[in-house]
PDB file of C-alpha atoms in Angstrom:
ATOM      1  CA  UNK A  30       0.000   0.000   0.000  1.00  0.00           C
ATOM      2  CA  UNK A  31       2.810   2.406   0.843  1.00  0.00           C
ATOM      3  CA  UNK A  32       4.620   1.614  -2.574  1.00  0.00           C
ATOM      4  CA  UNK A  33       1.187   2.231  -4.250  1.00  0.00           C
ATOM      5  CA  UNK A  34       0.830   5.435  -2.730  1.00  0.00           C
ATOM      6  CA  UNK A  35       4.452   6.620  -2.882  1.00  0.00           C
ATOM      7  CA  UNK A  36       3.848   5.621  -6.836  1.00  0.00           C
ATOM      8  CA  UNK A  37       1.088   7.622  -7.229  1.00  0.00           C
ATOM      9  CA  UNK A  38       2.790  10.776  -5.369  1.00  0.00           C
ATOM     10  CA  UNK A  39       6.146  10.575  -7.633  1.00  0.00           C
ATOM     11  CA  UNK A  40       4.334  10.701 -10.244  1.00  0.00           C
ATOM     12  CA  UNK A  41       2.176  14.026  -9.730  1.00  0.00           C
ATOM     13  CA  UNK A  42       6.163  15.479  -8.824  1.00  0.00           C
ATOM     14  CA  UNK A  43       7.851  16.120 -11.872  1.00  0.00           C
ATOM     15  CA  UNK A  44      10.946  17.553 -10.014  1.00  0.00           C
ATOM     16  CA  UNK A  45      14.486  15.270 -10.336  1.00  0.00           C
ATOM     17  CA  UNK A  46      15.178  13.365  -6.968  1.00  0.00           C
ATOM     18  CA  UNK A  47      18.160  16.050  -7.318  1.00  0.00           C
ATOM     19  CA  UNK A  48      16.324  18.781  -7.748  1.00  0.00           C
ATOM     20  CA  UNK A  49      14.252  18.200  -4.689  1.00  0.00           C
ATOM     21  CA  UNK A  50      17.467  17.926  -2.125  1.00  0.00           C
ATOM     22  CA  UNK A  51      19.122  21.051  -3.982  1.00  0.00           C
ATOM     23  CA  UNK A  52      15.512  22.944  -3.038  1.00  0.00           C
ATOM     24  CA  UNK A  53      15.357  21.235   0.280  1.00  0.00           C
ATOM     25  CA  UNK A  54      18.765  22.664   0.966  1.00  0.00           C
ATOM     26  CA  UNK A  55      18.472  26.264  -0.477  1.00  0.00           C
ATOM     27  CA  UNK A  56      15.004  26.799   1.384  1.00  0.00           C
ATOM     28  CA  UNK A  57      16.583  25.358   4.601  1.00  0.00           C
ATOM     29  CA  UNK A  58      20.036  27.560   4.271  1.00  0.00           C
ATOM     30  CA  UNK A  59      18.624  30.320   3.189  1.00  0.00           C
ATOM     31  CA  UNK A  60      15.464  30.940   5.560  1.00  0.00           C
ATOM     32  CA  UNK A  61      17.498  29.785   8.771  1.00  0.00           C
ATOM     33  CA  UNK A  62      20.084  32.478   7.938  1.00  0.00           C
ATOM     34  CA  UNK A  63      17.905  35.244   6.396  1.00  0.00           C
ATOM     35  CA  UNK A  64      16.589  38.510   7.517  1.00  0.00           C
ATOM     36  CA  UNK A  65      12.976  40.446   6.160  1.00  0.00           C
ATOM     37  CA  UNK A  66      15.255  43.356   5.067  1.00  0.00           C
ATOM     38  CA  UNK A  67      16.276  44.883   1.391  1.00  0.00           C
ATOM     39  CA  UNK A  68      16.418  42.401  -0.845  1.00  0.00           C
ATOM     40  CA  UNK A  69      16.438  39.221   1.191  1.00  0.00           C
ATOM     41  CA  UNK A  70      12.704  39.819   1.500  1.00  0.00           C
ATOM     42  CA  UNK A  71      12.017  39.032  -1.821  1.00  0.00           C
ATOM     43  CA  UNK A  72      13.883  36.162  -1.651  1.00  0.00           C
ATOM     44  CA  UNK A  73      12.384  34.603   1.743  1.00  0.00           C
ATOM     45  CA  UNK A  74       9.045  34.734   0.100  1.00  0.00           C
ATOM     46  CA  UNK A  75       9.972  32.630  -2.589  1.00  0.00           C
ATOM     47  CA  UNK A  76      11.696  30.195  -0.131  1.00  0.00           C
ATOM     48  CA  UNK A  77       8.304  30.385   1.115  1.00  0.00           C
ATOM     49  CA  UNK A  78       6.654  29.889  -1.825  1.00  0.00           C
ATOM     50  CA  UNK A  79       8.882  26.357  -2.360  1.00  0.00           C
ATOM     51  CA  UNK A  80       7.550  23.957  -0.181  1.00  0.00           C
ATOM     52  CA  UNK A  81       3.845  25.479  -0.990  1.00  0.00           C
ATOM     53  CA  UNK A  82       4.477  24.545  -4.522  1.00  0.00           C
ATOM     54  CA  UNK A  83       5.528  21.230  -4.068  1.00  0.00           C
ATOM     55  CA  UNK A  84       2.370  20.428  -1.658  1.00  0.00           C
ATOM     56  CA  UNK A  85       0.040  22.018  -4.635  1.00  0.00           C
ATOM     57  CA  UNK A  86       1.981  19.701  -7.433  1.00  0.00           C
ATOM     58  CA  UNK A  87       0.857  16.863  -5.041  1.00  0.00           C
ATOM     59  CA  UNK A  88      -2.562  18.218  -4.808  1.00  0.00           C
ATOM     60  CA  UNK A  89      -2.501  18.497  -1.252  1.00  0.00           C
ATOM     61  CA  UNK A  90      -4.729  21.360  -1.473  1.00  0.00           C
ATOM     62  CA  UNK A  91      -5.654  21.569   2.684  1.00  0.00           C
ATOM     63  CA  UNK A  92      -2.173  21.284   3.282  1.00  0.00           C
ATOM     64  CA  UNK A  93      -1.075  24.039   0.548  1.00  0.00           C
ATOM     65  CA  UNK A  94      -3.842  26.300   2.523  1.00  0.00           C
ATOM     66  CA  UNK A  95      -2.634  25.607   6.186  1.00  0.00           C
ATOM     67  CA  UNK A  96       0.931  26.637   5.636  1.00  0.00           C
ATOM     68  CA  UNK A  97       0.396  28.918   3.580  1.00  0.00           C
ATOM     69  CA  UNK A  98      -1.752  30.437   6.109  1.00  0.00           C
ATOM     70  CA  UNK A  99       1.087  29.880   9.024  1.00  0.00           C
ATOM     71  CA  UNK A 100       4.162  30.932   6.355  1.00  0.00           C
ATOM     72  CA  UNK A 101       1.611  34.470   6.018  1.00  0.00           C
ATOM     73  CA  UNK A 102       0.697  34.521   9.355  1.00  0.00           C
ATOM     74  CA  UNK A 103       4.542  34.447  10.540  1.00  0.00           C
ATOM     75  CA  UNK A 104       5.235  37.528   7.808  1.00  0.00           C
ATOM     76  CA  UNK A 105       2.752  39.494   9.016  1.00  0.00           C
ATOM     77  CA  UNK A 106       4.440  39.558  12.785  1.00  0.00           C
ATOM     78  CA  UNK A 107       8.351  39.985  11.290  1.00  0.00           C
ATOM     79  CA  UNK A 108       7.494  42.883   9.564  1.00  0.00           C
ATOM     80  CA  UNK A 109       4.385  44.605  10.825  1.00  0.00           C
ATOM     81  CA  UNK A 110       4.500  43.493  14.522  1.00  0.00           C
ATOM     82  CA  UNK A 111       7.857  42.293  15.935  1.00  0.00           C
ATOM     83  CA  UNK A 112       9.619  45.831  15.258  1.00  0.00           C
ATOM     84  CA  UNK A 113       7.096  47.396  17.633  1.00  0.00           C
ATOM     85  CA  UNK A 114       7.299  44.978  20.714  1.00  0.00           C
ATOM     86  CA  UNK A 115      10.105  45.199  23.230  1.00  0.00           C
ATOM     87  CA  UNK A 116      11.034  43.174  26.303  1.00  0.00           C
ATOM     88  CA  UNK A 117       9.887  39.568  26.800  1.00  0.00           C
ATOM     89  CA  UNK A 118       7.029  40.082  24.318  1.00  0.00           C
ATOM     90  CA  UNK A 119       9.976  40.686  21.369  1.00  0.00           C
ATOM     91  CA  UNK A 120      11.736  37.818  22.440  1.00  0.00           C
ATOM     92  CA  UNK A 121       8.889  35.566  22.843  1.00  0.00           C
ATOM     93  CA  UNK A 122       6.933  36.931  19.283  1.00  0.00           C
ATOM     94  CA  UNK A 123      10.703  36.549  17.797  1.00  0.00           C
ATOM     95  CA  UNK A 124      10.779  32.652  18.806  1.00  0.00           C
ATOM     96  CA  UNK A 125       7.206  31.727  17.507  1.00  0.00           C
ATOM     97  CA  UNK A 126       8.152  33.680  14.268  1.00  0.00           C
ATOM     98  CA  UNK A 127      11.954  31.909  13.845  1.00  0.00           C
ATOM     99  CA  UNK A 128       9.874  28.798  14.327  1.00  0.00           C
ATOM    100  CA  UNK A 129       6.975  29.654  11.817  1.00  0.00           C
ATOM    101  CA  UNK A 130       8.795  30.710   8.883  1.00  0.00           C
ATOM    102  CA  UNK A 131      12.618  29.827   9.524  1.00  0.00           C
ATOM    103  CA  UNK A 132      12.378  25.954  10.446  1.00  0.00           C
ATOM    104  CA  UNK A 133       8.810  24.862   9.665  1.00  0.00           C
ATOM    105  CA  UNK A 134       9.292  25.510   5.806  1.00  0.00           C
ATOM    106  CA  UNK A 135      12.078  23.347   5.553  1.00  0.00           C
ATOM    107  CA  UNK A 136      10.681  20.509   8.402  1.00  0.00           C
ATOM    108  CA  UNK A 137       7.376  20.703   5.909  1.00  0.00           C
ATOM    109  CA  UNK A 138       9.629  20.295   2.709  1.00  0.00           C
ATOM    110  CA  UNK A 139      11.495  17.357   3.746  1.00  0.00           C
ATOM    111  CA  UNK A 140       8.866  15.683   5.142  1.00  0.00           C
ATOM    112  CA  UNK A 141       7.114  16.068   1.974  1.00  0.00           C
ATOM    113  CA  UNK A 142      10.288  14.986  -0.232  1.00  0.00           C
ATOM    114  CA  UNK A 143      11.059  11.524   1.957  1.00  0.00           C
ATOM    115  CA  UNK A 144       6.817  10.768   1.872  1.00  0.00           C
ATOM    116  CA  UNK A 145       6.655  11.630  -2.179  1.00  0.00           C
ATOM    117  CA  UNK A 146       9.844  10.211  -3.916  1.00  0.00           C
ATOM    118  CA  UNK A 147      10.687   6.829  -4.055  1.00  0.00           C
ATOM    119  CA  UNK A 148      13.415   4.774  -3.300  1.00  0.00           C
ATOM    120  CA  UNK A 149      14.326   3.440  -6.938  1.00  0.00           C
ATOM    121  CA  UNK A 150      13.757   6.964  -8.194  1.00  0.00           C
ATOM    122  CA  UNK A 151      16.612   8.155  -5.487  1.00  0.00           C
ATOM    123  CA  UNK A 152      18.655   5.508  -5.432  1.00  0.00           C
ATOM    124  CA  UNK A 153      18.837   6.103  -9.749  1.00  0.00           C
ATOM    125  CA  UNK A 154      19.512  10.159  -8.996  1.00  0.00           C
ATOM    126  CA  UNK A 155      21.944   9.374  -6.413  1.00  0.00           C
ATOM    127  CA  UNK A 156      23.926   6.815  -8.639  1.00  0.00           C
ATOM    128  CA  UNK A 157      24.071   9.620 -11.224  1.00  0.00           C
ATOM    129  CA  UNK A 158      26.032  11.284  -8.780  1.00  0.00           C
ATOM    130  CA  UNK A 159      28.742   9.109  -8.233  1.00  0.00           C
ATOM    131  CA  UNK A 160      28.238   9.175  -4.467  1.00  0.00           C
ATOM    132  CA  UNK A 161      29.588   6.012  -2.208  1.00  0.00           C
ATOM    133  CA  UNK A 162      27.109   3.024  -2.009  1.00  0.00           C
ATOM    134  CA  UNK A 163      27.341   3.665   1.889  1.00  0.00           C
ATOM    135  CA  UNK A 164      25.644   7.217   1.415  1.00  0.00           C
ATOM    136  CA  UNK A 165      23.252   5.834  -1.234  1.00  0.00           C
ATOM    137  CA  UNK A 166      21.926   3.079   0.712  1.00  0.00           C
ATOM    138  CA  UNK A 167      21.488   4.648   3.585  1.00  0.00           C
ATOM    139  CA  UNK A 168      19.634   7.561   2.121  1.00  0.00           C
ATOM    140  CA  UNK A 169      17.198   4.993   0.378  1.00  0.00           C
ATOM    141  CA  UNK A 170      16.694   3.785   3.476  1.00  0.00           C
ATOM    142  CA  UNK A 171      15.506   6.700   5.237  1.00  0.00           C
ATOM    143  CA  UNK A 172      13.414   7.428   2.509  1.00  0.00           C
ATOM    144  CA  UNK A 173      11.252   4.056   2.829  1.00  0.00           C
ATOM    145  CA  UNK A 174      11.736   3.858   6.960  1.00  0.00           C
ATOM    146  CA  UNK A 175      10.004   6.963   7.629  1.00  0.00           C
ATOM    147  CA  UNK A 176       6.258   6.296   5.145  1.00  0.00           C
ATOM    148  CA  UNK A 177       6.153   2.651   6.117  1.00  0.00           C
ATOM    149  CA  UNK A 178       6.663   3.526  10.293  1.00  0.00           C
ATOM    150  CA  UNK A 179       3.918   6.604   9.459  1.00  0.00           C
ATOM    151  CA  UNK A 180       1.648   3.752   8.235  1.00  0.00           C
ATOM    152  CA  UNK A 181       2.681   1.835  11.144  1.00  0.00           C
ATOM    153  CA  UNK A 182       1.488   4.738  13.439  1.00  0.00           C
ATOM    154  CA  UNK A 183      -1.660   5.215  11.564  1.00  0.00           C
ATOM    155  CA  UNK A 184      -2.755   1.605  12.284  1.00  0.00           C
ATOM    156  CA  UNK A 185      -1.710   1.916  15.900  1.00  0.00           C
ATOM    157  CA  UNK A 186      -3.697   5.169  16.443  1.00  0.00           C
ATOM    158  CA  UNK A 187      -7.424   3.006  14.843  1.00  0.00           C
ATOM    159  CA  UNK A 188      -6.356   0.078  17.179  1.00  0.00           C
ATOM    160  CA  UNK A 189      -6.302   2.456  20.198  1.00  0.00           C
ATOM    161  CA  UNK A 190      -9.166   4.832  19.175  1.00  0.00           C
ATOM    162  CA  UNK A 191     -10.800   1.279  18.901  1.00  0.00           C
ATOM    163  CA  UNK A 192      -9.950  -0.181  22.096  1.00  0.00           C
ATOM    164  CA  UNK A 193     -10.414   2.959  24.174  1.00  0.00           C
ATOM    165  CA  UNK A 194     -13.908   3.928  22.925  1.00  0.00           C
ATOM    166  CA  UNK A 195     -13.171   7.349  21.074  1.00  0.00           C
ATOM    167  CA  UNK A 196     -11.462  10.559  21.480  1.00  0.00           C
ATOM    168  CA  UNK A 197     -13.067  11.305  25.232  1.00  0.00           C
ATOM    169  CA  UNK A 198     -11.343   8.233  26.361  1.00  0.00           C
ATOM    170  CA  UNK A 199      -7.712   9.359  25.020  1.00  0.00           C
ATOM    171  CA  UNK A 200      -7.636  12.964  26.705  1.00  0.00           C
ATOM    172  CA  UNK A 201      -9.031  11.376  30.396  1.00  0.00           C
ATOM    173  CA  UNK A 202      -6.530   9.163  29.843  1.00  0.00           C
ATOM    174  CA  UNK A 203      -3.493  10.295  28.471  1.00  0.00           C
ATOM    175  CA  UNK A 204      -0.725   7.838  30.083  1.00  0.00           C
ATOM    176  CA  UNK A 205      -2.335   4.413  29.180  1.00  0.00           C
ATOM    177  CA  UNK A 206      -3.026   5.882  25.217  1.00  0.00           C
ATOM    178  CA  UNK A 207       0.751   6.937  25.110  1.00  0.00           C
ATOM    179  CA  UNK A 208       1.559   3.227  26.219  1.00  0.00           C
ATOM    180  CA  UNK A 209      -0.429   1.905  23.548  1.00  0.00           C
ATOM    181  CA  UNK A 210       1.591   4.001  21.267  1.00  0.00           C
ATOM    182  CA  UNK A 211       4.875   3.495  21.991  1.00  0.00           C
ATOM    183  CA  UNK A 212       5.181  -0.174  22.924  1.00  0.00           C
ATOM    184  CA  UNK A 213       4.020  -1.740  20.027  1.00  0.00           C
ATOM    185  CA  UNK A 214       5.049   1.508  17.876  1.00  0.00           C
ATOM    186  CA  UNK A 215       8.796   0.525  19.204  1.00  0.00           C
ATOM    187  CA  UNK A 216       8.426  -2.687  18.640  1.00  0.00           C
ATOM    188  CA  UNK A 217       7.360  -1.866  14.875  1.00  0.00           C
ATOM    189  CA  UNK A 218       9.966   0.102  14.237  1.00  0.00           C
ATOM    190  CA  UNK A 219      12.864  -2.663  15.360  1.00  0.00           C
ATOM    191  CA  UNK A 220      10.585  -4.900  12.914  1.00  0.00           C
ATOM    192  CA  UNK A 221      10.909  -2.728   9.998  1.00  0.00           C
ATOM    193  CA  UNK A 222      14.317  -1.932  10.735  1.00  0.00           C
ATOM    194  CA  UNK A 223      14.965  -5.733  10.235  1.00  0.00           C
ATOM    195  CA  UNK A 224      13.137  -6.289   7.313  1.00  0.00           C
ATOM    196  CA  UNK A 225      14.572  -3.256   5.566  1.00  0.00           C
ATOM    197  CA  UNK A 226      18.715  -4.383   6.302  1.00  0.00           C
ATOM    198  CA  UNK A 227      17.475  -7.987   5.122  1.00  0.00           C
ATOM    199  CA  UNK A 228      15.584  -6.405   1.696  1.00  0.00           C
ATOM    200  CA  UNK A 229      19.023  -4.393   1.122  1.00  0.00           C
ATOM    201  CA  UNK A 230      21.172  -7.416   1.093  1.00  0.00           C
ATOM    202  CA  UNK A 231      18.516  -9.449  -0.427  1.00  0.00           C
ATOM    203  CA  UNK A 232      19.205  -6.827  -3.370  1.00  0.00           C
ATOM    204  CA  UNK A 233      23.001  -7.625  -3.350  1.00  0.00           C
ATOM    205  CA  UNK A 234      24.433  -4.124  -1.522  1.00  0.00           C
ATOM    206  CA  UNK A 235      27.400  -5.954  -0.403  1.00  0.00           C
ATOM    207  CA  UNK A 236      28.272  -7.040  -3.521  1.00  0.00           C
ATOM    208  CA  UNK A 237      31.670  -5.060  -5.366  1.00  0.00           C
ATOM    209  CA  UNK A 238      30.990  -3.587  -9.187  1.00  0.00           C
ATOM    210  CA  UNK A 239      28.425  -1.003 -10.892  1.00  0.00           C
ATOM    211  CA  UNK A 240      24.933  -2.038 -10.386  1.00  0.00           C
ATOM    212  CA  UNK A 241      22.194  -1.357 -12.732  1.00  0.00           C
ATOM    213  CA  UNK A 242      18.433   0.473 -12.294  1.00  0.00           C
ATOM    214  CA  UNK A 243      15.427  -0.168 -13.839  1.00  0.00           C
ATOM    215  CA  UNK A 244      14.478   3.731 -13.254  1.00  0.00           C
ATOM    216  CA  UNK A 245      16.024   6.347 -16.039  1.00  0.00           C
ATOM    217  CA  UNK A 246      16.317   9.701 -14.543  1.00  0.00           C
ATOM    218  CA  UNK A 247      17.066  12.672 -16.398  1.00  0.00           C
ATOM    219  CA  UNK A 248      17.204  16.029 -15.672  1.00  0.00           C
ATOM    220  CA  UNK A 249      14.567  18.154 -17.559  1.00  0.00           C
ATOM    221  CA  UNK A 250      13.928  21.864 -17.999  1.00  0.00           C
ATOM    222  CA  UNK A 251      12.420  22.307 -15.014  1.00  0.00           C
ATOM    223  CA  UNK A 252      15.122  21.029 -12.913  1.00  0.00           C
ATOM    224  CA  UNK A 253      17.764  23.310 -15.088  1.00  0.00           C
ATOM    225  CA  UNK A 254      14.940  25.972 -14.211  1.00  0.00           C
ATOM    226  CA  UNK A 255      15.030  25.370 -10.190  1.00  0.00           C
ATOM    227  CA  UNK A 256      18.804  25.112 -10.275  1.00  0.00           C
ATOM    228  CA  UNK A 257      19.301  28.830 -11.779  1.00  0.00           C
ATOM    229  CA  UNK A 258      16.702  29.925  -9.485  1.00  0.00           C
ATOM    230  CA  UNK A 259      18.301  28.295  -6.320  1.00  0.00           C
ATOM    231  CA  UNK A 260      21.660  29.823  -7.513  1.00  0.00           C
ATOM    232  CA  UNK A 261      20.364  33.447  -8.075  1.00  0.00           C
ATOM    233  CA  UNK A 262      19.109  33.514  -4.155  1.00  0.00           C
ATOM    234  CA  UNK A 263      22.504  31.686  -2.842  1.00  0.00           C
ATOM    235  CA  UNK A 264      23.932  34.775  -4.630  1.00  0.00           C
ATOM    236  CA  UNK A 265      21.370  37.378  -3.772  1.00  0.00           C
ATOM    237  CA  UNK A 266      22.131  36.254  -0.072  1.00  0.00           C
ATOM    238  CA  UNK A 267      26.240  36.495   0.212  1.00  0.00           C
ATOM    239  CA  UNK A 268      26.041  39.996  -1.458  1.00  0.00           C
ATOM    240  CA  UNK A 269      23.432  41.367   1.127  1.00  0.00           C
TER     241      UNK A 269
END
């Protein structure tokens, strides 16, 4: 079901596996280290604008709306309210902001990239690359740990809602539904673990010489596009 599902999400993203980490990267670098002044403005917004893009390619429409409501939300208090507050309030509106449109983009935009690409489609971009097999592998395998233990959790959370009679039963009682989720969630994720070291040396990763790939990945125009965009901020950002 997750391979179905990550199949069907690859598809509606029409961005290299490349691409993707070189976005992931500039959005993340850039937002972390950026001010709302001069120039730099410009180019936060359309670090913004990045993961919101990717989440409407997916047609993830609610989820295109909710951060693009927080990423607004967070501009409106760097530039209209934080300059005004002073004290504890600054420091406290200044913390909430860093966290609304300094981290969260790039938390949202990786979590989106490891969810939507798949493994064959990385582990083809990666080869490309000419990075080690050590880097590869483990990359690929971060990409399918994280959907299949997010499945995992989804089936935990029905069991529980299940077994404790609905959502009044969870907040009166908090402790027991948190040990429902983390003993057998634990226990999943040692399982998976497992199964996903035997499927990579079922596939012959110790094994010495080039392999070959069943997916072709090339890089199209909009990659090119999204690589002389990411390159204009970099440069917009060390000469401001």
């Amino acid at each position: 079901a997750v391979e179905a599902d990550m199949e069907t999400k690859s598809q509606s993203v029409s961005f290299d596996p490349r691409t993707k980490l070189l976005l992931l990267i500039t959005v993340s670098g850039i937002l972390v280290q950026g001010k709302m002044e001069g120039m730099l403005i410009g180019v936060n917004l359309c670090m913004l604008a990045v993961p919101l893009l990717f989440f409407w390619m997916d047609k993830r429409y609610k989820k295109t709306i909710k951060y693009g409501l927080i990423f607004l939300t967070g501009v409106i208090l760097e530039l209209g309210i934080l300059p005004r507050l002073t004290g504890q309030s600054a420091v406290l509106a200044a913390a909430v902001i860093s966290l609304m449109i300094k981290i969260m983009p790039g938390l949202a935009l990786g979590m989106h990239i490891v969810m939507a690409t798949e493994p064959a489609e990385l582990l083809c971009a990666l080869q490309k690359m000419h990075m080690p097999n050590v880097i590869i592998w483990t990359l690929c395998l971060v990409f399918r740990f994280f959907p299949t233990v997010k499945e995992e959790l989804g089936y935990t959370l029905d069991a529980i809602y299940i077994r404790m009679g609905g959502i009044k039963q969870l907040i009166l009682r908090p402790v027991t539904a948190l040990e429902f989720v983390f003993v057998p969630l634990i226990t999943s994720v040692v399982s998976i673990g497992n199964e996903l070291l035997m499927a990579v040396l079922t596939k012959g990763f110790s094994m010495n010489g080039e392999r070959t790939n069943v997916r072709v990945q090339k890089l199209r125009v909009q990659d090119y596009v999204a690589f002389s965009l990411a390159g204009v901020a970099w440069v917009i950002k060390f000469l401001t």
